[in-house]
Amino acid sequence: AQKVTQAQTEISVVEKEDVTLDCVYETRDTTYYLFWYKQPPSGELVFLIRRNSFDEQNEISGRYSWNFQKSTSSFNFTITASQVVDSAVYFCALSGYEYSSASKIIFGSGTRLSIRP
Amino acid sequence: EAGVAQSPRYKIIEKRQSVAFWCNPISGHATLYWYQQILGQGPKLLIQFQNNGVVDDSQLPKDRFSAERLKGVDSTLKIQPAKLEDSAVYLCASSSKSLAAGSYEQYFGPGTRLTVT
């Protein structure tokens, strides 16, 4: 069975601090996709990143970076120099890779991030 | 490009009443999803349509929930009769499904917040 665990329910940091959101996943698939989504107070889920399981290179996009470690089944997300606008709930998610299972995304329970001015 | 539209944004009903939600996906997106997001949890897929056909409804409580996408464009999700535990945000998403194997980005609407009293 597929499962995504986000152990941190809430995190609060002061603006400009770096913060890392943890994500651990379980799957029997040998190939799969991992995602991060942001859900601001407005409610919409905003896509941040998708990584496939055979690409373990870390990725950086501006202040955001992602650390994928297949050996520990983790896909952690770091925000550098956090800003108040980063305040949101962040979801890690997992899907299959094959055509029949790729569209079924399993979400974690989310981490609520609050950035204090 | 217009995003996924949903209405209403908020709905309050009493238990045992009926309610319907509407979703208009991004133009040209063949795949449409309905998710249920209970407070403090990640979204859970209820049903997936490919054009006007159902691909996956394994997690839809079919004794009370129904959904249709008659013309392969917009969709309605109905609950009849509602229970207290149906209180949640109902998210609609759409994607432009590729015939190639692999996952693809889902675009989410703002959701409908349902409160059952």
Short mmCIF file of C-alpha atoms in Angstrom, two decimals:
data_model
loop_
_atom_site.label_atom_id
_atom_site.label_comp_id
_atom_site.label_asym_id
_atom_site.label_seq_id
_atom_site.Cartn_x
_atom_site.Cartn_y
_atom_site.Cartn_z
CA ALA A 1 0.00 0.00 0.00
CA GLN A 2 1.11 3.56 -0.63
CA LYS A 3 1.46 5.98 2.24
CA VAL A 4 2.87 9.45 2.82
CA THR A 5 3.82 10.62 6.31
CA GLN A 6 4.39 14.23 7.28
CA ALA A 7 5.26 14.00 10.95
CA GLN A 8 5.41 17.76 11.51
CA THR A 9 1.86 18.98 12.02
CA GLU A 10 2.78 22.63 12.54
CA ILE A 11 5.96 24.67 12.26
CA SER A 12 6.40 28.30 13.22
CA VAL A 13 9.55 30.28 12.44
CA VAL A 14 10.57 33.89 12.28
CA GLU A 15 10.89 35.51 8.90
CA LYS A 16 14.24 34.97 7.15
CA GLU A 17 14.91 31.72 8.95
CA ASP A 18 15.42 28.57 6.92
CA VAL A 19 12.87 25.81 7.44
CA THR A 20 12.71 22.18 6.33
CA LEU A 21 9.49 20.21 5.91
CA ASP A 22 9.91 16.46 6.24
CA CYS A 23 8.22 13.82 4.09
CA VAL A 24 8.57 10.05 4.32
CA TYR A 25 6.77 7.74 1.93
CA GLU A 26 6.01 4.05 1.51
CA THR A 27 5.38 2.28 -1.76
CA ARG A 28 5.94 -1.14 -3.30
CA ASP A 29 6.35 0.37 -6.74
CA THR A 30 9.86 0.51 -8.16
CA THR A 31 9.03 3.64 -10.11
CA TYR A 32 6.80 6.41 -8.86
CA TYR A 33 6.32 10.16 -8.67
CA LEU A 34 6.66 12.45 -5.67
CA PHE A 35 5.07 15.87 -5.35
CA TRP A 36 4.88 18.90 -3.13
CA TYR A 37 1.80 21.14 -3.12
CA LYS A 38 1.16 24.40 -1.27
CA GLN A 39 -2.29 25.30 0.07
CA PRO A 40 -2.54 28.98 1.03
CA PRO A 41 -5.47 30.30 3.07
CA SER A 42 -7.44 30.80 -0.15
CA GLY A 43 -7.77 27.02 -0.34
CA GLU A 44 -6.42 26.19 -3.77
CA LEU A 45 -3.71 23.59 -4.01
CA VAL A 46 -0.71 25.00 -5.85
CA PHE A 47 1.65 22.58 -7.55
CA LEU A 48 5.30 23.13 -6.56
CA ILE A 49 7.29 20.18 -7.86
CA ARG A 50 7.10 16.66 -9.28
CA ARG A 51 10.05 14.26 -9.19
CA ASN A 52 10.27 10.78 -10.61
CA SER A 53 11.88 8.02 -8.59
CA PHE A 54 14.82 7.40 -10.89
CA ASP A 55 16.04 10.97 -10.69
CA GLU A 56 17.62 11.50 -7.29
CA GLN A 57 19.25 14.80 -8.08
CA ASN A 58 18.34 17.51 -5.65
CA GLU A 59 16.51 20.45 -7.13
CA ILE A 60 16.64 24.14 -6.36
CA SER A 61 14.15 26.75 -7.48
CA GLY A 62 14.84 30.18 -6.06
CA ARG A 63 14.40 29.93 -2.29
CA TYR A 64 12.95 26.42 -2.55
CA SER A 65 14.99 23.23 -2.61
CA TRP A 66 14.10 19.57 -2.46
CA ASN A 67 16.20 16.68 -1.14
CA PHE A 68 15.15 13.28 -2.49
CA GLN A 69 16.79 10.27 -0.82
CA LYS A 70 15.51 6.95 -2.09
CA SER A 71 17.55 5.02 0.49
CA THR A 72 15.53 6.56 3.31
CA SER A 73 12.28 7.03 1.35
CA SER A 74 12.32 10.73 2.06
CA PHE A 75 11.55 13.80 -0.03
CA ASN A 76 12.21 16.84 2.15
CA PHE A 77 11.46 20.44 1.23
CA THR A 78 13.53 23.40 2.41
CA ILE A 79 12.59 27.06 2.22
CA THR A 80 15.58 29.37 2.56
CA ALA A 81 15.16 32.86 3.98
CA SER A 82 11.47 32.32 4.66
CA GLN A 83 8.93 35.06 4.04
CA VAL A 84 5.49 35.74 5.48
CA VAL A 85 3.97 34.84 2.10
CA ASP A 86 5.30 31.32 2.55
CA SER A 87 2.74 30.76 5.30
CA ALA A 88 0.50 27.93 4.14
CA VAL A 89 -0.17 24.24 4.52
CA TYR A 90 2.26 22.13 2.52
CA PHE A 91 1.42 18.66 1.29
CA CYS A 92 3.78 15.95 0.16
CA ALA A 93 2.23 13.40 -2.20
CA LEU A 94 2.96 10.20 -4.09
CA SER A 95 1.61 8.55 -7.23
CA GLY A 96 2.35 5.54 -9.34
CA TYR A 97 4.31 5.85 -12.55
CA GLU A 98 2.54 3.48 -14.86
CA TYR A 99 -0.31 4.82 -16.98
CA SER A 100 -3.03 3.16 -14.94
CA SER A 101 -1.84 4.40 -11.57
CA ALA A 102 -0.14 7.68 -12.38
CA SER A 103 -3.18 9.82 -11.82
CA LYS A 104 -4.05 8.58 -8.34
CA ILE A 105 -2.19 10.90 -6.00
CA ILE A 106 -1.89 9.94 -2.34
CA PHE A 107 -1.45 12.99 -0.11
CA GLY A 108 0.15 13.27 3.30
CA SER A 109 -1.71 15.00 6.11
CA GLY A 110 0.14 18.27 5.56
CA THR A 111 2.38 20.58 7.56
CA ARG A 112 1.06 23.99 8.53
CA LEU A 113 3.87 26.52 8.20
CA SER A 114 3.58 29.90 9.88
CA ILE A 115 6.15 32.58 9.21
CA ARG A 116 6.16 35.32 11.86
CA PRO A 117 7.28 38.82 10.86
CA GLU B 1 -5.87 30.80 -19.08
CA ALA B 2 -8.83 30.50 -16.71
CA GLY B 3 -8.40 28.09 -13.82
CA VAL B 4 -10.70 25.44 -12.45
CA ALA B 5 -13.97 27.00 -11.32
CA GLN B 6 -16.10 25.69 -8.49
CA SER B 7 -19.36 26.78 -6.94
CA PRO B 8 -20.61 27.43 -4.42
CA ARG B 9 -17.61 28.35 -2.30
CA TYR B 10 -19.44 27.70 0.95
CA LYS B 11 -22.51 25.67 1.87
CA ILE B 12 -24.17 24.97 5.20
CA ILE B 13 -26.87 22.31 5.37
CA GLU B 14 -28.53 20.16 7.99
CA LYS B 15 -27.91 16.44 8.16
CA ARG B 16 -30.12 14.36 5.89
CA GLN B 17 -30.45 17.22 3.42
CA SER B 18 -29.07 17.07 -0.12
CA VAL B 19 -26.37 19.22 -1.66
CA ALA B 20 -24.72 19.55 -5.05
CA PHE B 21 -21.39 21.03 -6.09
CA TRP B 22 -20.38 22.17 -9.53
CA CYS B 23 -16.99 22.17 -11.23
CA ASN B 24 -15.84 23.59 -14.56
CA PRO B 25 -12.35 22.36 -15.47
CA ILE B 26 -9.72 24.14 -17.48
CA SER B 27 -10.71 24.24 -21.13
CA GLY B 28 -9.45 21.20 -23.00
CA HIS B 29 -8.64 19.13 -19.93
CA ALA B 30 -10.03 15.66 -20.45
CA THR B 31 -9.47 14.38 -16.92
CA LEU B 32 -11.45 15.65 -13.95
CA TYR B 33 -11.13 14.70 -10.29
CA TRP B 34 -13.18 15.23 -7.16
CA TYR B 35 -11.36 15.16 -3.83
CA GLN B 36 -12.62 15.33 -0.26
CA GLN B 37 -10.41 17.18 2.22
CA ILE B 38 -11.41 16.80 5.85
CA LEU B 39 -10.01 19.41 8.22
CA GLY B 40 -6.44 18.57 9.19
CA GLN B 41 -6.02 15.95 6.49
CA GLY B 42 -4.75 15.78 2.96
CA PRO B 43 -7.14 15.53 0.02
CA LYS B 44 -8.58 12.09 -0.71
CA LEU B 45 -9.64 11.15 -4.24
CA LEU B 46 -13.35 10.42 -4.52
CA ILE B 47 -13.78 9.96 -8.27
CA GLN B 48 -11.87 10.45 -11.50
CA PHE B 49 -13.40 11.04 -14.93
CA GLN B 50 -11.74 10.67 -18.29
CA ASN B 51 -13.97 12.69 -20.63
CA ASN B 52 -17.44 11.56 -19.53
CA GLY B 53 -16.42 8.10 -18.32
CA VAL B 54 -15.53 7.07 -14.79
CA VAL B 55 -11.93 5.85 -14.38
CA ASP B 56 -11.82 5.36 -10.62
CA ASP B 57 -14.60 5.68 -8.05
CA SER B 58 -13.29 3.15 -5.58
CA GLN B 59 -13.34 5.62 -2.67
CA LEU B 60 -16.70 7.19 -3.43
CA PRO B 61 -19.37 6.30 -0.83
CA LYS B 62 -21.87 5.28 -3.46
CA ASP B 63 -24.78 4.90 -1.07
CA ARG B 64 -24.92 8.67 -0.67
CA PHE B 65 -22.48 10.27 -3.13
CA SER B 66 -22.93 10.51 -6.88
CA ALA B 67 -21.11 12.37 -9.60
CA GLU B 68 -21.60 12.94 -13.27
CA ARG B 69 -19.86 14.56 -16.19
CA LEU B 70 -22.43 14.15 -18.90
CA LYS B 71 -20.86 16.15 -21.73
CA GLY B 72 -17.27 15.55 -20.78
CA VAL B 73 -16.77 19.12 -19.61
CA ASP B 74 -18.24 20.35 -16.32
CA SER B 75 -19.21 18.03 -13.51
CA THR B 76 -21.51 17.87 -10.51
CA LEU B 77 -20.98 16.02 -7.24
CA LYS B 78 -24.05 15.29 -5.14
CA ILE B 79 -24.51 14.11 -1.58
CA GLN B 80 -27.89 12.70 -0.60
CA PRO B 81 -28.52 12.48 2.31
CA ALA B 82 -25.67 14.31 4.01
CA LYS B 83 -24.14 13.16 7.28
CA LEU B 84 -22.18 15.14 9.84
CA GLU B 85 -18.96 13.42 8.77
CA ASP B 86 -19.35 14.80 5.26
CA SER B 87 -18.27 18.22 6.53
CA ALA B 88 -15.16 18.93 4.48
CA VAL B 89 -13.76 20.90 1.58
CA TYR B 90 -14.57 19.36 -1.77
CA LEU B 91 -11.87 20.07 -4.32
CA CYS B 92 -12.13 19.69 -8.04
CA ALA B 93 -9.04 19.26 -10.20
CA SER B 94 -8.37 18.77 -13.87
CA SER B 95 -5.46 17.67 -15.97
CA SER B 96 -4.51 17.38 -19.57
CA LYS B 97 -3.84 13.69 -19.68
CA SER B 98 -1.03 12.51 -21.84
CA LEU B 99 -1.19 9.16 -23.57
CA ALA B 100 2.42 8.60 -22.61
CA ALA B 101 3.11 6.69 -19.43
CA GLY B 102 3.80 8.80 -16.42
CA SER B 103 2.17 11.37 -14.23
CA TYR B 104 1.03 14.87 -15.11
CA GLU B 105 0.08 18.00 -13.29
CA GLN B 106 -3.34 18.38 -11.72
CA TYR B 107 -4.74 21.91 -11.44
CA PHE B 108 -7.00 22.47 -8.46
CA GLY B 109 -9.98 24.74 -7.97
CA PRO B 110 -10.61 26.81 -4.80
CA GLY B 111 -12.91 24.18 -3.34
CA THR B 112 -16.36 24.17 -1.76
CA ARG B 113 -16.43 24.20 2.03
CA LEU B 114 -19.38 22.12 3.24
CA THR B 115 -20.63 22.27 6.81
CA VAL B 116 -23.25 19.74 7.86
CA THR B 117 -25.03 20.60 11.12
#
